[in-house]
PDB file of C-alpha atoms in Angstrom:
ATOM      1  CA  UNK A   1       4.777 122.123  18.106  1.00 39.00           C
ATOM      2  CA  UNK A   2       1.084 122.205  15.457  1.00 43.00           C
ATOM      3  CA  UNK A   3       0.994 120.844  12.253  1.00 44.00           C
ATOM      4  CA  UNK A   4      -0.407 124.392  10.671  1.00 44.00           C
ATOM      5  CA  UNK A   5       3.206 126.242  11.548  1.00 46.00           C
ATOM      6  CA  UNK A   6       6.672 125.795   9.381  1.00 48.00           C
ATOM      7  CA  UNK A   7       8.791 124.994  12.052  1.00 59.00           C
ATOM      8  CA  UNK A   8      12.238 124.858  12.187  1.00 81.00           C
ATOM      9  CA  UNK A   9      14.007 121.265  10.989  1.00 91.00           C
ATOM     10  CA  UNK A  10      16.592 120.277  13.973  1.00 93.00           C
ATOM     11  CA  UNK A  11      19.471 118.755  13.104  1.00 91.00           C
ATOM     12  CA  UNK A  12      19.681 114.796  12.742  1.00 90.00           C
ATOM     13  CA  UNK A  13      22.246 113.042  15.097  1.00 89.00           C
ATOM     14  CA  UNK A  14      24.875 111.237  13.583  1.00 87.00           C
ATOM     15  CA  UNK A  15      24.200 107.458  15.130  1.00 90.00           C
ATOM     16  CA  UNK A  16      26.230 104.483  14.227  1.00 87.00           C
ATOM     17  CA  UNK A  17      25.268 102.409  17.032  1.00 91.00           C
ATOM     18  CA  UNK A  18      23.966 104.812  20.120  1.00 95.00           C
ATOM     19  CA  UNK A  19      23.846 107.860  21.234  1.00 95.00           C
ATOM     20  CA  UNK A  20      22.595 109.175  24.003  1.00 97.00           C
ATOM     21  CA  UNK A  21      22.688 111.727  26.843  1.00 96.00           C
ATOM     22  CA  UNK A  22      20.540 113.726  29.678  1.00 97.00           C
ATOM     23  CA  UNK A  23      19.062 117.321  29.908  1.00 96.00           C
ATOM     24  CA  UNK A  24      16.806 119.659  31.106  1.00 97.00           C
ATOM     25  CA  UNK A  25      14.637 121.821  28.640  1.00 96.00           C
ATOM     26  CA  UNK A  26      13.110 125.172  29.577  1.00 96.00           C
ATOM     27  CA  UNK A  27       9.725 126.279  28.388  1.00 94.00           C
ATOM     28  CA  UNK A  28      11.021 126.837  24.843  1.00 94.00           C
ATOM     29  CA  UNK A  29      12.774 123.570  24.062  1.00 96.00           C
ATOM     30  CA  UNK A  30      10.930 121.864  21.017  1.00 95.00           C
ATOM     31  CA  UNK A  31      12.402 119.376  18.063  1.00 96.00           C
ATOM     32  CA  UNK A  32      11.320 118.919  14.803  1.00 95.00           C
ATOM     33  CA  UNK A  33      12.435 116.316  12.252  1.00 94.00           C
ATOM     34  CA  UNK A  34       9.654 116.264   9.624  1.00 92.00           C
ATOM     35  CA  UNK A  35      10.907 112.852   8.563  1.00 90.00           C
ATOM     36  CA  UNK A  36      12.143 111.664  11.852  1.00 91.00           C
ATOM     37  CA  UNK A  37      15.538 109.592  12.165  1.00 92.00           C
ATOM     38  CA  UNK A  38      16.971 105.981  10.478  1.00 91.00           C
ATOM     39  CA  UNK A  39      16.927 105.068  14.388  1.00 93.00           C
ATOM     40  CA  UNK A  40      15.096 104.703  17.133  1.00 95.00           C
ATOM     41  CA  UNK A  41      14.529 107.215  19.621  1.00 97.00           C
ATOM     42  CA  UNK A  42      14.065 106.704  23.626  1.00 98.00           C
ATOM     43  CA  UNK A  43      12.680 109.589  25.894  1.00 98.00           C
ATOM     44  CA  UNK A  44      12.371 108.804  29.289  1.00 98.00           C
ATOM     45  CA  UNK A  45      10.787 111.581  31.331  1.00 98.00           C
ATOM     46  CA  UNK A  46      12.820 112.025  34.484  1.00 97.00           C
ATOM     47  CA  UNK A  47      11.199 115.399  35.808  1.00 97.00           C
ATOM     48  CA  UNK A  48       8.760 117.306  34.447  1.00 97.00           C
ATOM     49  CA  UNK A  49       6.393 116.515  31.428  1.00 97.00           C
ATOM     50  CA  UNK A  50       6.445 117.081  27.533  1.00 97.00           C
ATOM     51  CA  UNK A  51       4.475 116.931  24.666  1.00 95.00           C
ATOM     52  CA  UNK A  52       5.108 113.998  21.801  1.00 95.00           C
ATOM     53  CA  UNK A  53       2.952 114.586  18.734  1.00 89.00           C
ATOM     54  CA  UNK A  54       2.091 111.386  16.037  1.00 79.00           C
ATOM     55  CA  UNK A  55       0.155 110.861  13.343  1.00 74.00           C
ATOM     56  CA  UNK A  56      -3.018 110.290  15.318  1.00 73.00           C
ATOM     57  CA  UNK A  57      -2.847 113.212  18.051  1.00 77.00           C
ATOM     58  CA  UNK A  58      -0.051 114.370  21.042  1.00 87.00           C
ATOM     59  CA  UNK A  59       1.244 112.318  24.298  1.00 91.00           C
ATOM     60  CA  UNK A  60       1.700 114.181  27.049  1.00 93.00           C
ATOM     61  CA  UNK A  61       4.379 112.303  28.899  1.00 95.00           C
ATOM     62  CA  UNK A  62       5.224 112.920  32.304  1.00 95.00           C
ATOM     63  CA  UNK A  63       7.286 111.517  34.933  1.00 96.00           C
ATOM     64  CA  UNK A  64       7.670 107.577  34.775  1.00 95.00           C
ATOM     65  CA  UNK A  65       6.846 107.580  31.498  1.00 96.00           C
ATOM     66  CA  UNK A  66       9.101 106.099  28.261  1.00 97.00           C
ATOM     67  CA  UNK A  67       8.069 107.234  24.889  1.00 97.00           C
ATOM     68  CA  UNK A  68      10.079 104.698  22.152  1.00 96.00           C
ATOM     69  CA  UNK A  69       9.357 106.553  18.419  1.00 95.00           C
ATOM     70  CA  UNK A  70      10.168 104.041  15.409  1.00 91.00           C
ATOM     71  CA  UNK A  71      12.002 105.113  12.604  1.00 91.00           C
ATOM     72  CA  UNK A  72      11.275 107.556   9.822  1.00 89.00           C
ATOM     73  CA  UNK A  73       8.270 108.585  12.466  1.00 90.00           C
ATOM     74  CA  UNK A  74       8.027 112.520  12.654  1.00 91.00           C
ATOM     75  CA  UNK A  75       9.719 114.009  15.591  1.00 94.00           C
ATOM     76  CA  UNK A  76       7.693 116.039  17.147  1.00 94.00           C
ATOM     77  CA  UNK A  77       8.609 117.063  20.729  1.00 96.00           C
ATOM     78  CA  UNK A  78       8.508 119.971  23.023  1.00 96.00           C
ATOM     79  CA  UNK A  79       8.181 120.996  26.930  1.00 97.00           C
ATOM     80  CA  UNK A  80       5.206 120.743  28.010  1.00 95.00           C
ATOM     81  CA  UNK A  81       3.660 124.830  28.265  1.00 92.00           C
ATOM     82  CA  UNK A  82       1.766 123.705  30.979  1.00 91.00           C
ATOM     83  CA  UNK A  83       4.860 122.510  33.147  1.00 93.00           C
ATOM     84  CA  UNK A  84       7.474 124.839  32.174  1.00 92.00           C
ATOM     85  CA  UNK A  85      10.343 122.292  32.317  1.00 97.00           C
ATOM     86  CA  UNK A  86      10.809 118.905  30.450  1.00 98.00           C
ATOM     87  CA  UNK A  87      14.145 116.757  32.274  1.00 98.00           C
ATOM     88  CA  UNK A  88      14.660 113.679  29.936  1.00 98.00           C
ATOM     89  CA  UNK A  89      16.931 110.721  29.417  1.00 98.00           C
ATOM     90  CA  UNK A  90      17.721 110.072  25.752  1.00 98.00           C
ATOM     91  CA  UNK A  91      18.707 107.964  23.348  1.00 98.00           C
ATOM     92  CA  UNK A  92      18.967 107.155  19.824  1.00 97.00           C
ATOM     93  CA  UNK A  93      20.284 103.518  18.609  1.00 96.00           C
ATOM     94  CA  UNK A  94      20.138 101.005  15.920  1.00 94.00           C
ATOM     95  CA  UNK A  95      18.727  97.758  17.791  1.00 93.00           C
ATOM     96  CA  UNK A  96      20.197  94.774  18.207  1.00 90.00           C
ATOM     97  CA  UNK A  97      18.286  92.035  15.897  1.00 83.00           C
ATOM     98  CA  UNK A  98      18.041  89.940  19.120  1.00 89.00           C
ATOM     99  CA  UNK A  99      15.917  93.138  20.718  1.00 93.00           C
ATOM    100  CA  UNK A 100      12.632  92.980  18.325  1.00 88.00           C
ATOM    101  CA  UNK A 101      10.607  91.766  21.305  1.00 90.00           C
ATOM    102  CA  UNK A 102      11.988  94.417  23.789  1.00 94.00           C
ATOM    103  CA  UNK A 103      10.907  97.051  20.659  1.00 93.00           C
ATOM    104  CA  UNK A 104       6.957  95.617  20.731  1.00 91.00           C
ATOM    105  CA  UNK A 105       5.335  98.698  22.625  1.00 94.00           C
ATOM    106  CA  UNK A 106       1.759  99.587  22.954  1.00 91.00           C
ATOM    107  CA  UNK A 107       1.080 101.951  21.047  1.00 87.00           C
ATOM    108  CA  UNK A 108      -0.420 105.443  22.306  1.00 83.00           C
ATOM    109  CA  UNK A 109      -0.510 106.784  18.655  1.00 73.00           C
ATOM    110  CA  UNK A 110       0.492 105.877  15.339  1.00 74.00           C
ATOM    111  CA  UNK A 111       4.558 104.847  15.739  1.00 78.00           C
ATOM    112  CA  UNK A 112       4.461 106.439  19.792  1.00 89.00           C
ATOM    113  CA  UNK A 113       5.083 104.048  22.060  1.00 93.00           C
ATOM    114  CA  UNK A 114       4.609 104.458  25.487  1.00 95.00           C
ATOM    115  CA  UNK A 115       5.120 102.742  28.746  1.00 96.00           C
ATOM    116  CA  UNK A 116       4.726 104.326  31.937  1.00 94.00           C
ATOM    117  CA  UNK A 117       7.398 103.232  34.646  1.00 92.00           C
ATOM    118  CA  UNK A 118       6.260 102.790  38.645  1.00 87.00           C
ATOM    119  CA  UNK A 119       8.344 103.942  41.743  1.00 85.00           C
ATOM    120  CA  UNK A 120      10.715 100.960  41.969  1.00 85.00           C
ATOM    121  CA  UNK A 121      11.487 100.341  38.462  1.00 90.00           C
ATOM    122  CA  UNK A 122      12.807 103.786  37.371  1.00 94.00           C
ATOM    123  CA  UNK A 123      16.505 104.344  38.921  1.00 95.00           C
ATOM    124  CA  UNK A 124      16.736 100.775  37.292  1.00 94.00           C
ATOM    125  CA  UNK A 125      16.254 102.360  33.892  1.00 97.00           C
ATOM    126  CA  UNK A 126      17.416 105.421  34.421  1.00 97.00           C
ATOM    127  CA  UNK A 127      20.759 103.978  35.433  1.00 97.00           C
ATOM    128  CA  UNK A 128      20.832 101.905  32.592  1.00 97.00           C
ATOM    129  CA  UNK A 129      20.380 105.378  30.595  1.00 98.00           C
ATOM    130  CA  UNK A 130      22.767 106.670  32.368  1.00 97.00           C
ATOM    131  CA  UNK A 131      25.418 104.576  32.013  1.00 97.00           C
ATOM    132  CA  UNK A 132      25.186 104.467  28.529  1.00 97.00           C
ATOM    133  CA  UNK A 133      24.724 108.467  28.080  1.00 96.00           C
ATOM    134  CA  UNK A 134      28.858 107.901  29.417  1.00 95.00           C
ATOM    135  CA  UNK A 135      29.881 104.759  28.032  1.00 94.00           C
ATOM    136  CA  UNK A 136      28.495 106.642  24.758  1.00 90.00           C
ATOM    137  CA  UNK A 137      30.474 110.083  25.166  1.00 89.00           C
ATOM    138  CA  UNK A 138      33.192 108.003  26.567  1.00 83.00           C
ATOM    139  CA  UNK A 139      36.553 106.786  24.225  1.00 79.00           C
ATOM    140  CA  UNK A 140      37.386 103.314  26.062  1.00 78.00           C
ATOM    141  CA  UNK A 141      38.003 100.991  23.062  1.00 77.00           C
ATOM    142  CA  UNK A 142      34.963  99.411  23.653  1.00 87.00           C
ATOM    143  CA  UNK A 143      33.018 102.266  24.566  1.00 90.00           C
ATOM    144  CA  UNK A 144      30.369 101.212  22.042  1.00 91.00           C
ATOM    145  CA  UNK A 145      29.371  98.001  23.717  1.00 92.00           C
ATOM    146  CA  UNK A 146      29.249  99.240  26.853  1.00 94.00           C
ATOM    147  CA  UNK A 147      26.409 101.411  26.153  1.00 95.00           C
ATOM    148  CA  UNK A 148      24.512  99.237  24.122  1.00 96.00           C
ATOM    149  CA  UNK A 149      24.646  96.598  27.047  1.00 96.00           C
ATOM    150  CA  UNK A 150      23.500  99.717  29.366  1.00 97.00           C
ATOM    151  CA  UNK A 151      21.014 100.611  26.830  1.00 98.00           C
ATOM    152  CA  UNK A 152      19.418  96.958  26.884  1.00 97.00           C
ATOM    153  CA  UNK A 153      19.792  96.816  30.143  1.00 97.00           C
ATOM    154  CA  UNK A 154      17.450  99.534  30.105  1.00 97.00           C
ATOM    155  CA  UNK A 155      15.060  98.089  27.818  1.00 97.00           C
ATOM    156  CA  UNK A 156      14.833  95.158  29.564  1.00 96.00           C
ATOM    157  CA  UNK A 157      13.812  96.950  32.932  1.00 95.00           C
ATOM    158  CA  UNK A 158      10.852  98.479  30.718  1.00 96.00           C
ATOM    159  CA  UNK A 159      10.298  95.305  29.554  1.00 94.00           C
ATOM    160  CA  UNK A 160       8.823  94.266  32.805  1.00 92.00           C
ATOM    161  CA  UNK A 161       6.009  97.010  32.489  1.00 93.00           C
ATOM    162  CA  UNK A 162       5.254  96.412  29.717  1.00 92.00           C
ATOM    163  CA  UNK A 163       1.414  95.836  29.324  1.00 88.00           C
ATOM    164  CA  UNK A 164       1.518  93.959  26.552  1.00 87.00           C
ATOM    165  CA  UNK A 165       3.386  90.832  27.643  1.00 83.00           C
ATOM    166  CA  UNK A 166       1.749  91.136  31.287  1.00 76.00           C
ATOM    167  CA  UNK A 167       3.648  94.356  33.734  1.00 73.00           C
ATOM    168  CA  UNK A 168       5.798  92.531  36.738  1.00 78.00           C
ATOM    169  CA  UNK A 169       4.043  94.244  39.771  1.00 86.00           C
ATOM    170  CA  UNK A 170       7.154  96.298  41.245  1.00 85.00           C
ATOM    171  CA  UNK A 171       6.595  94.421  44.973  1.00 91.00           C
ATOM    172  CA  UNK A 172       7.418  90.981  42.847  1.00 91.00           C
ATOM    173  CA  UNK A 173      10.062  92.635  41.496  1.00 88.00           C
ATOM    174  CA  UNK A 174      11.556  93.408  44.695  1.00 90.00           C
ATOM    175  CA  UNK A 175      11.297  89.981  45.997  1.00 94.00           C
ATOM    176  CA  UNK A 176      12.496  88.014  42.873  1.00 91.00           C
ATOM    177  CA  UNK A 177      15.488  90.936  43.260  1.00 89.00           C
ATOM    178  CA  UNK A 178      15.992  89.863  47.354  1.00 93.00           C
ATOM    179  CA  UNK A 179      16.023  86.598  46.664  1.00 94.00           C
ATOM    180  CA  UNK A 180      18.680  86.970  43.751  1.00 90.00           C
ATOM    181  CA  UNK A 181      20.630  88.889  46.146  1.00 90.00           C
ATOM    182  CA  UNK A 182      21.392  86.694  49.011  1.00 94.00           C
ATOM    183  CA  UNK A 183      20.137  83.234  48.714  1.00 95.00           C
ATOM    184  CA  UNK A 184      21.722  82.489  52.280  1.00 95.00           C
ATOM    185  CA  UNK A 185      19.662  85.067  53.975  1.00 95.00           C
ATOM    186  CA  UNK A 186      15.820  84.527  55.305  1.00 95.00           C
ATOM    187  CA  UNK A 187      14.130  83.428  52.578  1.00 96.00           C
ATOM    188  CA  UNK A 188      10.400  82.612  54.388  1.00 96.00           C
ATOM    189  CA  UNK A 189       7.243  83.751  53.353  1.00 97.00           C
ATOM    190  CA  UNK A 190       6.856  85.653  56.382  1.00 97.00           C
ATOM    191  CA  UNK A 191      10.328  87.785  55.341  1.00 96.00           C
ATOM    192  CA  UNK A 192       9.428  87.994  51.709  1.00 97.00           C
ATOM    193  CA  UNK A 193       6.119  89.666  52.669  1.00 97.00           C
ATOM    194  CA  UNK A 194       8.213  92.028  54.571  1.00 97.00           C
ATOM    195  CA  UNK A 195      10.220  92.679  51.254  1.00 95.00           C
ATOM    196  CA  UNK A 196       7.096  93.633  49.389  1.00 94.00           C
ATOM    197  CA  UNK A 197       5.020  95.203  51.893  1.00 95.00           C
ATOM    198  CA  UNK A 198       2.119  92.756  51.884  1.00 96.00           C
ATOM    199  CA  UNK A 199       0.584  89.773  53.884  1.00 96.00           C
ATOM    200  CA  UNK A 200       2.330  86.113  53.328  1.00 96.00           C
ATOM    201  CA  UNK A 201      -1.189  85.425  52.065  1.00 96.00           C
ATOM    202  CA  UNK A 202      -1.152  87.656  49.370  1.00 96.00           C
ATOM    203  CA  UNK A 203       2.132  87.908  48.494  1.00 96.00           C
ATOM    204  CA  UNK A 204       1.364  84.134  47.661  1.00 95.00           C
ATOM    205  CA  UNK A 205      -1.458  84.745  45.559  1.00 94.00           C
ATOM    206  CA  UNK A 206      -0.016  87.292  43.758  1.00 91.00           C
ATOM    207  CA  UNK A 207       3.280  85.600  43.264  1.00 91.00           C
ATOM    208  CA  UNK A 208       1.844  82.028  42.462  1.00 89.00           C
ATOM    209  CA  UNK A 209      -0.595  83.810  39.863  1.00 84.00           C
ATOM    210  CA  UNK A 210       2.241  85.557  37.647  1.00 81.00           C
ATOM    211  CA  UNK A 211       5.082  83.221  38.360  1.00 80.00           C
ATOM    212  CA  UNK A 212       3.013  79.978  38.620  1.00 79.00           C
ATOM    213  CA  UNK A 213       4.846  78.882  41.652  1.00 87.00           C
ATOM    214  CA  UNK A 214       4.940  79.817  45.329  1.00 92.00           C
ATOM    215  CA  UNK A 215       7.258  82.010  47.079  1.00 94.00           C
ATOM    216  CA  UNK A 216       9.214  78.584  48.178  1.00 95.00           C
ATOM    217  CA  UNK A 217       8.832  76.618  45.461  1.00 92.00           C
ATOM    218  CA  UNK A 218      10.642  80.011  43.571  1.00 92.00           C
ATOM    219  CA  UNK A 219      13.477  80.078  46.510  1.00 95.00           C
ATOM    220  CA  UNK A 220      14.439  76.482  45.986  1.00 94.00           C
ATOM    221  CA  UNK A 221      14.371  76.257  42.276  1.00 90.00           C
ATOM    222  CA  UNK A 222      17.137  79.286  42.410  1.00 92.00           C
ATOM    223  CA  UNK A 223      18.420  77.761  44.962  1.00 94.00           C
ATOM    224  CA  UNK A 224      19.111  74.200  42.908  1.00 92.00           C
ATOM    225  CA  UNK A 225      20.107  76.204  40.394  1.00 90.00           C
ATOM    226  CA  UNK A 226      22.321  78.054  41.601  1.00 91.00           C
ATOM    227  CA  UNK A 227      23.858  75.249  43.091  1.00 93.00           C
ATOM    228  CA  UNK A 228      24.157  73.037  39.922  1.00 92.00           C
ATOM    229  CA  UNK A 229      26.461  76.064  38.323  1.00 91.00           C
ATOM    230  CA  UNK A 230      28.587  75.914  41.142  1.00 93.00           C
ATOM    231  CA  UNK A 231      28.449  72.187  40.456  1.00 93.00           C
ATOM    232  CA  UNK A 232      29.748  72.643  37.029  1.00 89.00           C
ATOM    233  CA  UNK A 233      32.075  74.808  37.106  1.00 91.00           C
ATOM    234  CA  UNK A 234      34.274  75.049  40.284  1.00 92.00           C
ATOM    235  CA  UNK A 235      35.490  71.424  42.369  1.00 92.00           C
ATOM    236  CA  UNK A 236      34.226  72.974  45.545  1.00 94.00           C
ATOM    237  CA  UNK A 237      32.659  70.536  47.972  1.00 95.00           C
ATOM    238  CA  UNK A 238      29.310  69.187  48.138  1.00 96.00           C
ATOM    239  CA  UNK A 239      28.979  70.433  51.835  1.00 96.00           C
ATOM    240  CA  UNK A 240      30.136  74.138  50.981  1.00 96.00           C
ATOM    241  CA  UNK A 241      28.284  74.518  47.669  1.00 96.00           C
ATOM    242  CA  UNK A 242      25.415  73.186  50.064  1.00 96.00           C
ATOM    243  CA  UNK A 243      25.884  76.347  52.225  1.00 96.00           C
ATOM    244  CA  UNK A 244      26.137  78.642  49.546  1.00 95.00           C
ATOM    245  CA  UNK A 245      22.787  78.177  48.312  1.00 95.00           C
ATOM    246  CA  UNK A 246      21.249  78.783  52.092  1.00 95.00           C
ATOM    247  CA  UNK A 247      21.355  74.620  52.887  1.00 95.00           C
ATOM    248  CA  UNK A 248      23.047  73.854  55.931  1.00 93.00           C
ATOM    249  CA  UNK A 249      22.170  70.254  55.898  1.00 95.00           C
ATOM    250  CA  UNK A 250      24.246  68.723  52.850  1.00 94.00           C
ATOM    251  CA  UNK A 251      22.252  65.504  53.193  1.00 95.00           C
ATOM    252  CA  UNK A 252      18.738  67.574  52.627  1.00 96.00           C
ATOM    253  CA  UNK A 253      20.078  69.642  50.480  1.00 96.00           C
ATOM    254  CA  UNK A 254      20.993  66.097  48.465  1.00 96.00           C
ATOM    255  CA  UNK A 255      17.891  65.097  48.109  1.00 95.00           C
ATOM    256  CA  UNK A 256      16.505  68.246  46.929  1.00 94.00           C
ATOM    257  CA  UNK A 257      18.831  68.380  44.179  1.00 94.00           C
ATOM    258  CA  UNK A 258      18.329  64.299  43.859  1.00 94.00           C
ATOM    259  CA  UNK A 259      14.608  65.025  43.542  1.00 90.00           C
ATOM    260  CA  UNK A 260      15.106  67.900  40.903  1.00 87.00           C
ATOM    261  CA  UNK A 261      17.930  66.788  38.559  1.00 86.00           C
ATOM    262  CA  UNK A 262      17.288  63.211  38.796  1.00 88.00           C
ATOM    263  CA  UNK A 263      20.624  62.519  40.099  1.00 92.00           C
ATOM    264  CA  UNK A 264      22.726  63.152  43.627  1.00 95.00           C
ATOM    265  CA  UNK A 265      25.363  66.700  43.515  1.00 95.00           C
ATOM    266  CA  UNK A 266      28.190  64.388  43.079  1.00 95.00           C
ATOM    267  CA  UNK A 267      26.279  61.847  39.979  1.00 93.00           C
ATOM    268  CA  UNK A 268      25.640  65.167  38.345  1.00 92.00           C
ATOM    269  CA  UNK A 269      29.371  67.163  38.609  1.00 92.00           C
ATOM    270  CA  UNK A 270      30.557  64.334  37.040  1.00 91.00           C
ATOM    271  CA  UNK A 271      28.502  63.906  33.923  1.00 87.00           C
ATOM    272  CA  UNK A 272      28.622  67.199  33.820  1.00 82.00           C
ATOM    273  CA  UNK A 273      32.880  67.450  33.605  1.00 83.00           C
ATOM    274  CA  UNK A 274      32.730  63.655  31.490  1.00 79.00           C
ATOM    275  CA  UNK A 275      30.865  65.810  28.512  1.00 73.00           C
TER     276      UNK A 275
END
């Protein structure tokens, strides 16, 4: 809404920790809060397009764009007239103290943070925001905590695309998720390259560049980390744990484990139990 117009002040939500929702606004949808709100506001565009006004200019937001408005920043947003509709998910929230790094977004206009979310990441962000909305409107005893945790998940996925920290390539995220989902699967470079829809050499180059190690080293680290957790928290046999993390040869598993942790699996378990 242009600054020259005297807009009608939109009501302010009452936010204890988080208030979230999702809706589609038509061509006449707009919001104006002269002094913003005391909470943070996250707006994620699902479809259509919106216009968000900032002190230094307007931002046009389209599908996959997320907007973050700081407390006390003017709220001036509306459906983009050229689009005619704007489907969005939103969350008004008071952040946890440890969320500070997650709220450090690139500023498109003063006080208006913007992160663009590529296709593969959008469902994850939207899943978190929808879970947040359901929980914030729910009546479970811990509904507020469920809502806050769901919102944190959305913010964490958004943070993977924050250019201030170096956005993670969505193809690499697919590979990392694939590895974590089943450590017993075929996780050779060729298999992982198919997940990423890249050549094995290109995957190895990108993976090493962004994660600091080649794919096979990452797979081994994940397997050995999971094995250490199982050794410390269960009394299952070493051979069984080896199979559960993707090694059919328990002797080879023991050698790799000893190289990383400086002691055999059995000695590692004994040391953890003695603490």
